[in-house]
Short mmCIF file of C-alpha atoms (C1' of nucleotides) in Angstrom, two decimals:
data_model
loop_
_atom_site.label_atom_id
_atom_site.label_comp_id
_atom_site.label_asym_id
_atom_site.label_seq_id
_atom_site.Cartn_x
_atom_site.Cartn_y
_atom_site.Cartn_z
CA UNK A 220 108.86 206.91 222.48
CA UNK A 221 107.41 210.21 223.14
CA UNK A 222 108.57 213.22 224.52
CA UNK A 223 110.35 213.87 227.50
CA UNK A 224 111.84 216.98 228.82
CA UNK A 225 113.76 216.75 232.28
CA UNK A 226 112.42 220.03 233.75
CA UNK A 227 108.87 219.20 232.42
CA UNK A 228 109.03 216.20 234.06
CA UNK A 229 110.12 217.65 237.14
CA UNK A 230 107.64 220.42 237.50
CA UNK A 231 104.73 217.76 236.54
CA UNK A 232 105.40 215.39 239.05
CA UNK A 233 105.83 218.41 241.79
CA UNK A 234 102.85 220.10 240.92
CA UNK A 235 100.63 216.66 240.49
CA UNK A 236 102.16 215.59 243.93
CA UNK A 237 99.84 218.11 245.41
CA UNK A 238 96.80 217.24 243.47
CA UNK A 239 95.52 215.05 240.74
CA UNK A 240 94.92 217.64 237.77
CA UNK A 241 93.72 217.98 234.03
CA UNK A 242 96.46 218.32 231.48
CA UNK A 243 94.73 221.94 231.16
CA UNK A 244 95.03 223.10 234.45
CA UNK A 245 98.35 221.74 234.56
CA UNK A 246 99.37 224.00 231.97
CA UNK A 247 97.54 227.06 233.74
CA UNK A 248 99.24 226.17 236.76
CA UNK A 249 102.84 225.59 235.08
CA UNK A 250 102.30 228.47 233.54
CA UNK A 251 102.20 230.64 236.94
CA UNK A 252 104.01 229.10 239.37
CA UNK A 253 107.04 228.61 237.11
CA UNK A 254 105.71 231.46 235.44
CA UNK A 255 108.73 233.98 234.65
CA UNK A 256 111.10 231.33 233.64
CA UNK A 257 109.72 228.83 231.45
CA UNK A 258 106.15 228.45 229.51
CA UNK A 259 104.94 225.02 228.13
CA UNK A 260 103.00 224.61 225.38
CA UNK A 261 100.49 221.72 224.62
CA UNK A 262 102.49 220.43 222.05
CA UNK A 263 105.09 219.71 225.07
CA UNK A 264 102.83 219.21 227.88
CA UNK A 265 100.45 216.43 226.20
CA UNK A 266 103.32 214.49 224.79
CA UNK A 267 105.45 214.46 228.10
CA UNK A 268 102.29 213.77 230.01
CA UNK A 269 102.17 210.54 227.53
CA UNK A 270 105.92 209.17 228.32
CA UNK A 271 104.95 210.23 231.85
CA UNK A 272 102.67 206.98 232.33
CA UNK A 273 104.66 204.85 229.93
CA UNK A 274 106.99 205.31 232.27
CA UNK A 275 104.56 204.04 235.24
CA UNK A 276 104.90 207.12 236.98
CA UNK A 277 101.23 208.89 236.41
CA UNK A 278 98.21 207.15 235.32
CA UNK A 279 95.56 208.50 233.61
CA UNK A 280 91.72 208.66 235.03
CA UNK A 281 88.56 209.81 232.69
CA UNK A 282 87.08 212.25 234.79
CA UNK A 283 84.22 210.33 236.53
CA UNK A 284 85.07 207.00 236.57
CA UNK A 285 87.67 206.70 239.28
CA UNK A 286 90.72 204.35 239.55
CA UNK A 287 90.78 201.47 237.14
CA UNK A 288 89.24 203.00 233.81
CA UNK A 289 91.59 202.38 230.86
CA UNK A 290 91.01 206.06 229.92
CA UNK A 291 89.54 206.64 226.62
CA UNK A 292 86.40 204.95 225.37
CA UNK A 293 83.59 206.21 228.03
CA UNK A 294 79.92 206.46 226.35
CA UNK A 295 81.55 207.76 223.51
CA UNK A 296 82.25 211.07 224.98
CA UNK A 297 85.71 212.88 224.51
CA UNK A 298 88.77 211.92 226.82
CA UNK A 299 88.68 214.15 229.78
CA UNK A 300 91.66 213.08 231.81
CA UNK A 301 92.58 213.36 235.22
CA UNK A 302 96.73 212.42 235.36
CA UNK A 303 97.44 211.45 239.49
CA UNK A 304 100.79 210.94 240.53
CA UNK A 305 101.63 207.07 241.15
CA UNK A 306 103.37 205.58 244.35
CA UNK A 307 106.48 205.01 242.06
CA UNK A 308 106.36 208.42 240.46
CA UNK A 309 106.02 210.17 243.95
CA UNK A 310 109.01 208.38 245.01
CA UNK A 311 110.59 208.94 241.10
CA UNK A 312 110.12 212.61 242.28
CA UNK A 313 111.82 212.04 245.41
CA UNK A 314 114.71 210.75 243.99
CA UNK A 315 114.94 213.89 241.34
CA UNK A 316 114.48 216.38 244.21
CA UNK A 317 117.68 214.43 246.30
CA UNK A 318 119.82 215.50 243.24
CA UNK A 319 121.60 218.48 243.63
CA UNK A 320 124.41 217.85 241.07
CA UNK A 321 125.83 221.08 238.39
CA UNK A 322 122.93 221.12 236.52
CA UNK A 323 120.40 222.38 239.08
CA UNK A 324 121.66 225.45 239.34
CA UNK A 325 122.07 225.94 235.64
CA UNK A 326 119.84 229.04 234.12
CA UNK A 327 116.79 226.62 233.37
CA UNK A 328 116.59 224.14 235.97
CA UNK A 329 117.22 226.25 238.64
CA UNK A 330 114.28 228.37 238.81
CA UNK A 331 112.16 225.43 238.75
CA UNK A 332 114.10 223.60 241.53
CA UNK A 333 113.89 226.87 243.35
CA UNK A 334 109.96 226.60 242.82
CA UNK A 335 109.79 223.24 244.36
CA UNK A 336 112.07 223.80 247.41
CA UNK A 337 109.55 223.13 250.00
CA UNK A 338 109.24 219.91 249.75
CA UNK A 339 113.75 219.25 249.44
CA UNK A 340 116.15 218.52 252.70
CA UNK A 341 117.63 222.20 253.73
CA UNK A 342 120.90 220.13 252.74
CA UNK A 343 119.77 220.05 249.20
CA UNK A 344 118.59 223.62 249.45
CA UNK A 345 121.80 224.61 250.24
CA UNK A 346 123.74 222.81 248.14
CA UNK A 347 121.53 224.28 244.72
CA UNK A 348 122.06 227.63 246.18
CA UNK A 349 125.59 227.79 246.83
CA UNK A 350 126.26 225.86 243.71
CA UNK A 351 124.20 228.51 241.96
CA UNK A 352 125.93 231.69 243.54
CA UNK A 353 129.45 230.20 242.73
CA UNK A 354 128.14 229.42 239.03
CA UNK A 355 127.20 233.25 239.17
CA UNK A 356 130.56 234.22 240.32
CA UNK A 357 132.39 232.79 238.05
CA UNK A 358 130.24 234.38 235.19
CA UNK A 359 130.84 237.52 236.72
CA UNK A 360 134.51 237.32 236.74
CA UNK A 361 134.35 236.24 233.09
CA UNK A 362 132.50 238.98 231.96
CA UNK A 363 134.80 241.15 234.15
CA UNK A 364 137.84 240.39 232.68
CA UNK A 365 136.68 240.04 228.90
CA UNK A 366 135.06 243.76 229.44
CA UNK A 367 138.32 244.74 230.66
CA UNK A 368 139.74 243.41 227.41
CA UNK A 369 137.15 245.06 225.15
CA UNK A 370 136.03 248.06 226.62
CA UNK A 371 137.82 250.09 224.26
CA UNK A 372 136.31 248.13 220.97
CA UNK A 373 132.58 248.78 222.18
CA UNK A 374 130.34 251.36 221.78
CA UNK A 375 128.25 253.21 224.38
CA UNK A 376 125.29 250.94 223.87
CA UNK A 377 127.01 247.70 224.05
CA UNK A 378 128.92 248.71 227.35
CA UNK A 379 125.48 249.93 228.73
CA UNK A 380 123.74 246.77 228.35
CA UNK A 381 127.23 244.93 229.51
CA UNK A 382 126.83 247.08 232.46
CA UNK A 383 123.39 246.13 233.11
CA UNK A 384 123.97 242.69 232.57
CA UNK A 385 126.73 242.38 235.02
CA UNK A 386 124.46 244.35 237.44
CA UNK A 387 121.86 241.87 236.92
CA UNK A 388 123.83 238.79 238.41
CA UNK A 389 125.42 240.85 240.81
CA UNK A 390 121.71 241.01 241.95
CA UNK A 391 120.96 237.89 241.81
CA UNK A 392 124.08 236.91 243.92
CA UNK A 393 122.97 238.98 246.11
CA UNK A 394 120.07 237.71 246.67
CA UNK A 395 121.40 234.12 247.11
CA UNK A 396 123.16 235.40 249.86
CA UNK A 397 120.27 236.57 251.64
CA UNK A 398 118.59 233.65 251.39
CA UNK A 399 121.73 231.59 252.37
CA UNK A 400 121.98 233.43 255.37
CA UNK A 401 117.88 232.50 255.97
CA UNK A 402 118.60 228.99 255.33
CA UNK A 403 121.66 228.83 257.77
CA UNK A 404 119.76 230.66 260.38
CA UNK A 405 117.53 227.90 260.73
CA UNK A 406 113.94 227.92 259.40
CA UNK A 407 113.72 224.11 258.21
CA UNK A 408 110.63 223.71 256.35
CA UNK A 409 109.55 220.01 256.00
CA UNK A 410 112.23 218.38 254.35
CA UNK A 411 109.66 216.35 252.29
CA UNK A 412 106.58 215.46 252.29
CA UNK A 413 102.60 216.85 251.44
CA UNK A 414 102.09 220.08 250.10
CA UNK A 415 101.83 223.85 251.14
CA UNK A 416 100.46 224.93 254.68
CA UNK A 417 102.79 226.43 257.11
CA UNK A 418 103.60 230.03 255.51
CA UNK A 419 105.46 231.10 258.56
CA UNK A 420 109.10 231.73 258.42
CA UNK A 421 110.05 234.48 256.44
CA UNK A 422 112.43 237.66 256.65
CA UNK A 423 113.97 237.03 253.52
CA UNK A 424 114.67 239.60 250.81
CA UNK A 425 114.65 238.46 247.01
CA UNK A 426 114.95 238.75 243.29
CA UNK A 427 114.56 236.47 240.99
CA UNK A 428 117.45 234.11 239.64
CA UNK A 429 116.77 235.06 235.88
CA UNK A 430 113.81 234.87 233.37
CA UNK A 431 114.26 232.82 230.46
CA UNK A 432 114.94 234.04 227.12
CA UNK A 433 113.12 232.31 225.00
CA UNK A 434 109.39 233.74 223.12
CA UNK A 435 107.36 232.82 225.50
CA UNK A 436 103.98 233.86 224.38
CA UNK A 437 103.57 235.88 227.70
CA UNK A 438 101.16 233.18 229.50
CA UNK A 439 97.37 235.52 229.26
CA UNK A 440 96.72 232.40 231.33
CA UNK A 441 95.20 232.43 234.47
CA UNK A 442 95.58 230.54 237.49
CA UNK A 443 92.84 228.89 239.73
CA UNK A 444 90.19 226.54 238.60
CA UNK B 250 118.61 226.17 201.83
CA UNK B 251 120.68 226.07 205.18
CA UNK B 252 119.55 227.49 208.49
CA UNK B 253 118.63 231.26 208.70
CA UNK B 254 118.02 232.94 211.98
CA UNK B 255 116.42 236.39 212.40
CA UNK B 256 118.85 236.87 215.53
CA UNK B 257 122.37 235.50 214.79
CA UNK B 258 121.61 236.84 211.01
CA UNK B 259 120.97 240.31 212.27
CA UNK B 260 124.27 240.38 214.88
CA UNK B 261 126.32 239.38 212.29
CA UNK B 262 125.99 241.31 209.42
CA UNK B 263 126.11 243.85 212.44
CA UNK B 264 129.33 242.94 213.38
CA UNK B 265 130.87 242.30 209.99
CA UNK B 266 130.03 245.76 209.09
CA UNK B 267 132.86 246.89 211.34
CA UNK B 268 135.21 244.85 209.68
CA UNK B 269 135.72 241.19 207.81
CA UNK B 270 136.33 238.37 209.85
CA UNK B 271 136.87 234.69 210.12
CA UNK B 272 133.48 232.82 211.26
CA UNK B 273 135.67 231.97 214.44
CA UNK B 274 136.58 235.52 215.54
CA UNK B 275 132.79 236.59 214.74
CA UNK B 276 131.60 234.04 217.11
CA UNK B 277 133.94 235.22 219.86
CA UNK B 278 132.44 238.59 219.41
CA UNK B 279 128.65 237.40 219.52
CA UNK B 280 129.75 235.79 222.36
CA UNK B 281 131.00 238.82 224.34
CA UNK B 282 129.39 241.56 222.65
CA UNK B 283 125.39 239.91 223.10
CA UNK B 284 127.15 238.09 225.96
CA UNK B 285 124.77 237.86 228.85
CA UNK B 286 121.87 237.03 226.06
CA UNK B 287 123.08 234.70 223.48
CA UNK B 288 125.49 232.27 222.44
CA UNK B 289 125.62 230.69 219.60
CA UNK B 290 127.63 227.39 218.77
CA UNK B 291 129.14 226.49 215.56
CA UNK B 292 126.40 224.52 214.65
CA UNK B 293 124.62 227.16 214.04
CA UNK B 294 126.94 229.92 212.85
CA UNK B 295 128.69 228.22 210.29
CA UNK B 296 125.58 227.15 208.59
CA UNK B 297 124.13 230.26 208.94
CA UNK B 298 127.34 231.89 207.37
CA UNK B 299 126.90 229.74 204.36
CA UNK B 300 122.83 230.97 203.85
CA UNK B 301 124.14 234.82 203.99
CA UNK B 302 126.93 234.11 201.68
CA UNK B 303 123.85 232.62 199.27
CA UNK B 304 121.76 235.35 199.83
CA UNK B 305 124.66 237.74 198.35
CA UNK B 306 124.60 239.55 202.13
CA UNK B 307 128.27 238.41 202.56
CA UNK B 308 131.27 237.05 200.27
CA UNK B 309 133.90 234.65 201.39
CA UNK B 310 137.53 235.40 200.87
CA UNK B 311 140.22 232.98 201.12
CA UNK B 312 142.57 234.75 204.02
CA UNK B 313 145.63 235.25 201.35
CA UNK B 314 143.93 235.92 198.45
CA UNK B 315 142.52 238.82 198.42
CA UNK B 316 139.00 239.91 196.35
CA UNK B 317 137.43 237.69 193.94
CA UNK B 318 139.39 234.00 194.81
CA UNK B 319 135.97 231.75 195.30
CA UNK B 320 137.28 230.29 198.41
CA UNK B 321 138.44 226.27 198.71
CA UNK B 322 141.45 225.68 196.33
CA UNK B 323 144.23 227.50 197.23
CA UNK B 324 147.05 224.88 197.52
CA UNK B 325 145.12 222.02 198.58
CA UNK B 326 145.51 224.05 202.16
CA UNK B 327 142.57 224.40 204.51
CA UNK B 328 139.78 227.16 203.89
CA UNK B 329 140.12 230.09 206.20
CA UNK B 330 137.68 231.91 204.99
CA UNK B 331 136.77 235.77 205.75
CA UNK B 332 133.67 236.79 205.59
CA UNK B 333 133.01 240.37 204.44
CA UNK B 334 129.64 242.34 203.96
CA UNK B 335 128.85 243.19 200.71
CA UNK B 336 127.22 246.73 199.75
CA UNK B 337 123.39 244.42 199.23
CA UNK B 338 124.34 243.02 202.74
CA UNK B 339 124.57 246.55 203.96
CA UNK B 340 121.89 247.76 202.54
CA UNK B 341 119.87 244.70 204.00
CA UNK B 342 121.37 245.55 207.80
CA UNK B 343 120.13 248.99 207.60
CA UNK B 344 116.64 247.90 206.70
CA UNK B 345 116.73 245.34 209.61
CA UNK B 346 118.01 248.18 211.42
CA UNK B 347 114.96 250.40 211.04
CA UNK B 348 112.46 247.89 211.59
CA UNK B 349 110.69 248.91 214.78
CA UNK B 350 108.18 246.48 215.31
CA UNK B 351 107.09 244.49 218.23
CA UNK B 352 109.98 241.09 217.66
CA UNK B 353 112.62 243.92 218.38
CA UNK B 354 111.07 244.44 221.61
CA UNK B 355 110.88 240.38 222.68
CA UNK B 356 113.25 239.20 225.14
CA UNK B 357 115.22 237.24 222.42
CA UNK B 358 115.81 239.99 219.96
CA UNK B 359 115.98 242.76 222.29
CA UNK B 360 119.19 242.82 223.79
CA UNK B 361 120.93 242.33 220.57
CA UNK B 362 119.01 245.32 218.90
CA UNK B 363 119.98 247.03 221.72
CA UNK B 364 123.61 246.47 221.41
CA UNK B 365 123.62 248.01 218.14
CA UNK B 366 121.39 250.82 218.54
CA UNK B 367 124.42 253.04 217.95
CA UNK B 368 124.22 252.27 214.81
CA UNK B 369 120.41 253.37 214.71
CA UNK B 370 118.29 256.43 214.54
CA UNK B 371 116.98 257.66 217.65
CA UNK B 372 113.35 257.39 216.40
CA UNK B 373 114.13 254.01 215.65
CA UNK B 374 115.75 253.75 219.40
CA UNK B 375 112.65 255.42 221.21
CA UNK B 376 110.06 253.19 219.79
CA UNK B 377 112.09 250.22 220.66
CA UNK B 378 112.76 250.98 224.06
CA UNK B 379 109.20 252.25 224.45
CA UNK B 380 108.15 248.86 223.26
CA UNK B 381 109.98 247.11 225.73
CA UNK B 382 108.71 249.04 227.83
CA UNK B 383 104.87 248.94 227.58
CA UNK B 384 105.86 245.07 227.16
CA UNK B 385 107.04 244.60 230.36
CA UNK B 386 104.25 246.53 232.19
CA UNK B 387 101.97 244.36 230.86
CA UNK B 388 103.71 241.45 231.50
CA UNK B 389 104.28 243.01 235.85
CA UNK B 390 100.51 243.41 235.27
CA UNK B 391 99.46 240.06 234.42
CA UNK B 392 102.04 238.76 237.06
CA UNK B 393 100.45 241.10 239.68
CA UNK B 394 97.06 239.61 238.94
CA UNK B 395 97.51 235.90 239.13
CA UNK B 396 99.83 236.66 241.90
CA UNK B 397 96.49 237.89 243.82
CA UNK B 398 94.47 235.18 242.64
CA UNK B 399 96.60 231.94 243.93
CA UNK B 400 98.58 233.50 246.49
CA UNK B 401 97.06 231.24 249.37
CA UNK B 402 97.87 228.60 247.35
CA UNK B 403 101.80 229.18 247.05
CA UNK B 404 104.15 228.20 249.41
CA UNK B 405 106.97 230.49 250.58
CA UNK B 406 109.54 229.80 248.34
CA UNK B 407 107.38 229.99 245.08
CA UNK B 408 106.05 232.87 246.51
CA UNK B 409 109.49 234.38 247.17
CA UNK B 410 109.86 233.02 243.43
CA UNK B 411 108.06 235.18 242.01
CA UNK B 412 108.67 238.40 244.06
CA UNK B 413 112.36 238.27 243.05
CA UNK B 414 110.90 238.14 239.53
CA UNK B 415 108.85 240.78 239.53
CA UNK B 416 111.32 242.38 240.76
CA UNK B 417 113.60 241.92 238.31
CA UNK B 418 110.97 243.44 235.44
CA UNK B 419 110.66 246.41 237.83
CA UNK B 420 114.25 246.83 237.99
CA UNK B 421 114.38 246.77 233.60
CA UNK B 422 111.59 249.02 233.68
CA UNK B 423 113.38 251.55 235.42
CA UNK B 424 116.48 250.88 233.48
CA UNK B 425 114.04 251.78 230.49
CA UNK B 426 112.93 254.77 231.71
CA UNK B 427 116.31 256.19 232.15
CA UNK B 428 117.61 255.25 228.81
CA UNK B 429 113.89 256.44 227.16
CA UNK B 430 114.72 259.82 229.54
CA UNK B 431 118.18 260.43 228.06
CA UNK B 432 117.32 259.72 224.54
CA UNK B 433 114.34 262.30 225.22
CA UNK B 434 117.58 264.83 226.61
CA UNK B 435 119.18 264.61 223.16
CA UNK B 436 122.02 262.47 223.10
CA UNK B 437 121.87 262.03 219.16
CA UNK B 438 124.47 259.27 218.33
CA UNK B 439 125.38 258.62 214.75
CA UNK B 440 121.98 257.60 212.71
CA UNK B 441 123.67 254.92 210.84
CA UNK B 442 126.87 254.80 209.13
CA UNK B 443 130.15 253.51 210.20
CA UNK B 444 130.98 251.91 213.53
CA UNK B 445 132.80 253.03 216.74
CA UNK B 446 134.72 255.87 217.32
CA UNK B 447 132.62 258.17 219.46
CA UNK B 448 132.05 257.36 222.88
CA UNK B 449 131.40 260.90 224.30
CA UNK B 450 127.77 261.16 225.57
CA UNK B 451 127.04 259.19 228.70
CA UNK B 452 125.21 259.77 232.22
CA UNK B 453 123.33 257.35 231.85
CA UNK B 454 122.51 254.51 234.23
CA UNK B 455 121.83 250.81 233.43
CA UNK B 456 120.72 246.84 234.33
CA UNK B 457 120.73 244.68 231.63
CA UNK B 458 117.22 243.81 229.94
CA UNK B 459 117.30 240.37 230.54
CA UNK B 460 119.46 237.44 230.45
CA UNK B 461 118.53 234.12 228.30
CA UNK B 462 117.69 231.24 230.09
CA UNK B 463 118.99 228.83 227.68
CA UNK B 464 121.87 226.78 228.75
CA UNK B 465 124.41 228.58 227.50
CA UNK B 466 127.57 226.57 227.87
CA UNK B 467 128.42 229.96 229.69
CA UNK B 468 130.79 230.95 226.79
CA UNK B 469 134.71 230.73 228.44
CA UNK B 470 135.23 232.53 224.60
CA UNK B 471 137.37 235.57 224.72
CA UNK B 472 137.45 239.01 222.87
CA UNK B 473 140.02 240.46 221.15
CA UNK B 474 141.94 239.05 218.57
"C1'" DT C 2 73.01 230.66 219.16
"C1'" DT C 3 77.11 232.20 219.68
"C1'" DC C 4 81.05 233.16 222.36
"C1'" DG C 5 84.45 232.00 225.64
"C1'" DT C 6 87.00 228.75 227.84
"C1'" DC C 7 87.56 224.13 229.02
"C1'" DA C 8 89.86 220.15 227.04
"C1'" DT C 9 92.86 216.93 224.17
"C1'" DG C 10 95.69 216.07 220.82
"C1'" DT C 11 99.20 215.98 216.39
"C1'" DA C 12 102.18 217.23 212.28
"C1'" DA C 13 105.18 220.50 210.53
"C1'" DT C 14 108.67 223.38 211.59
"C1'" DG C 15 112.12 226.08 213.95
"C1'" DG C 16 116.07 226.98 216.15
"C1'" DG C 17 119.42 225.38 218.55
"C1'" DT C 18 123.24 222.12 220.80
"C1'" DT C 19 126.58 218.11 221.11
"C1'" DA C 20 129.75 215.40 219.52
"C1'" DC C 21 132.49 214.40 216.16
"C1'" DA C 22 136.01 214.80 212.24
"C1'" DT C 23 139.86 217.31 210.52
"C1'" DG C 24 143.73 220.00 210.30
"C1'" DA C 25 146.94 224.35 210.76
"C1'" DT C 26 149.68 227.37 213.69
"C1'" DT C 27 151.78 229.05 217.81
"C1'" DA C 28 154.09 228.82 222.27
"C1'" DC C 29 156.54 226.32 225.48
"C1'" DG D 80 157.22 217.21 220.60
"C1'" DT D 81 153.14 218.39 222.62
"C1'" DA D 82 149.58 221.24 224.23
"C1'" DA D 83 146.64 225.01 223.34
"C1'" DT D 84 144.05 227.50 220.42
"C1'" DC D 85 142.96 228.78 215.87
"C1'" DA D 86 139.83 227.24 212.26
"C1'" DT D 87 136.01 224.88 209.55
"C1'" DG D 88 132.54 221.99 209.12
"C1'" DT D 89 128.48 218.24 209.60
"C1'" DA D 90 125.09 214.77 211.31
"C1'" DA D 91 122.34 213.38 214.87
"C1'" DC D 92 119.59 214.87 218.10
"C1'" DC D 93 116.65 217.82 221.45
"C1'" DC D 94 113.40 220.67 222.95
"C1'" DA D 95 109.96 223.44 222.05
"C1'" DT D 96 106.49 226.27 219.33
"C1'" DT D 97 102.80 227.04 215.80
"C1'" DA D 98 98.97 225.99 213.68
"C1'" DC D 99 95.65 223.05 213.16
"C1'" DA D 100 91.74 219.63 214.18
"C1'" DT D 101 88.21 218.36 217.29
"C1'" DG D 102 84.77 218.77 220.51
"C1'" DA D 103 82.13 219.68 225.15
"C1'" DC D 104 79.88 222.90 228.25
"C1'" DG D 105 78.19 227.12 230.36
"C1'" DA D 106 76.61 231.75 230.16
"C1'" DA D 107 74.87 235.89 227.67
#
DNA sequence: TTCGTCATGTAATGGGTTACATGATTAC
DNA sequence: GTAATCATGTAACCCATTACATGACGAA
């Protein structure tokens, strides 16, 4: 059936783990937390919302009526839907956080991991960002060695934006380490559960792991209700 | 017909205007040359090859035979086919070429316009770069907005999230502004014709645009021939 | 009453990858 | 002889966007 998307999924059931929400809101908050990386669309969010509770792990609520309420048909009046995370989709989530296989720290998954760390073991932390910096490295040494091998066939222009490029990661990497060294040193946020409320440790320095590519329309879209 | 694609359409009759090549060399060089930003699989280059060869942008020669052979048939053997631009091709490049408009400044199309600005005009090259630029001040300035607005309600690490990220657009701005500054100073590269040979002007100083987020199978392609 | 924004959806389309199928040529 | 890499292609998907359709509600 209908639309899934792996990172979607991921970031819905993280950011309805907080809070029951409108599909709207949803999208406004998607939309900012995640907000450099990835945008979502309605055309992906409603759909993936959809599988979501065919899946059992959201159900739907029209907005007054709590609990049992089929959702749709209510007076008449349009749908209005409140999506709150189920028992088995909180501990769906769970499970997804616990991973920390290759393709968290790919370009597109990782920023939304990253997003979501408060609520993962420091283990898994760590794990996502070392597997991430060595990723980095190794791109690094690629694009070192097939410069090396081309430098001479490109232009000014094209070495300038290799240049930047390679500076880029080597930012990023740097900034992995920093907050590598943070996580060794100790803070160890709640390795699960509830949402945001203790904003103390900090001291760590940062960048951000990349921006995604793609059009994004440049979310205008604003944050709190 | 087959698939088009603004992007890989534009960096390969770019490329090809150097010199004729095999679809497989030309996606070794998209994959090094736009590196950092793009990759493209066979799946789409090969089809796309086919849609320029329609279009009369490119013709196909058989690797032998040189000239007018229609490629297939030559001793039952396998195609090989190189691709060559055709004077309607580069005609059609330049016009892409001096298109200014806001796409060229969008994170997908950017950094490939960019890597073959030497083979633009520097008004062309200003009004890109000053695109990009204004772009991504908006862009900081929404960022720094709803960053004020749901800051309470962000915990550390989406916090530190997004700091890294704005960051980052900081960081390209400044890149910008050097590259808009020596552009100002005069450097006046080649307006169009011909490809590299010149790679005398320089002082300037770099950081890549921005890297796709797409998961790029991290291309373990190589350069030269 | 009209405008903005909240709110939900879908069909058409776009742009891309993966996995596969096939085979030639080179280097060891 | 066998592995790597050169070389060309295609079909089946995947993920997402765009544009549209629909409508409620509050504020000016």
């Amino acid at each position: 059936m209908s639309r899934r998307s792996g990172i979607l999924e991921f970031a819905v059931l993280g950011l309805l783990r907080e809070s029951p929400m409108h599909g709207y809101e949803l999208r406004k908050r998607l939309n900012t937390s995640l907000g450099v990386f990835r945008a979502f669309s309605y055309g992906t969010l409603y759909p993936c919302l959809k599988a979501l509770v065919a899946s059992g792990w959201l159900i739907e609520e029209t907005d007054g009526a709590p609990e049992g309420v089929p959702a749709a048909a209510l007076t008449g009046r349009r749908a209005k839907i409140v999506y709150r995370l189920t028992a088995a989709g909180k501990e769906h989530f769970e499970e997804l956080l616990a991973h920390s296989g290759p393709d968290a720290w790919e370009d597109e998954h990782f920023g939304v991991r990253f997003a979501f760390f408060g609520q993962t073991s420091r283990d898994v932390r760590m794990r996502v960002l070392e597997g991430r910096r060595s990723r980095l490295e190794e791109r690094l040494e690629r694009m070192r060695t097939s410069l090396a091998r081309s430098r001479e066939r490109m232009d000014d222009y094209t070495l300038e934006l290799q240049r930047h490029g390679m500076e880029s990661v080597e930012r990023e990497v740097r900034w992995l380490n920093e907050l590598i060294e943070s996580e060794r040193a100790g803070r160890d946020q709640r390795p699960t559960d509830s949402a945001a409320q203790d904003k103390n440790q900090s001291g760590d320095t940062g960048g951000l792991p990349r921006h995604r590519g793609g059009s994004r329309p440049d979310p205008s879209d604003d944050t709190t209700t």
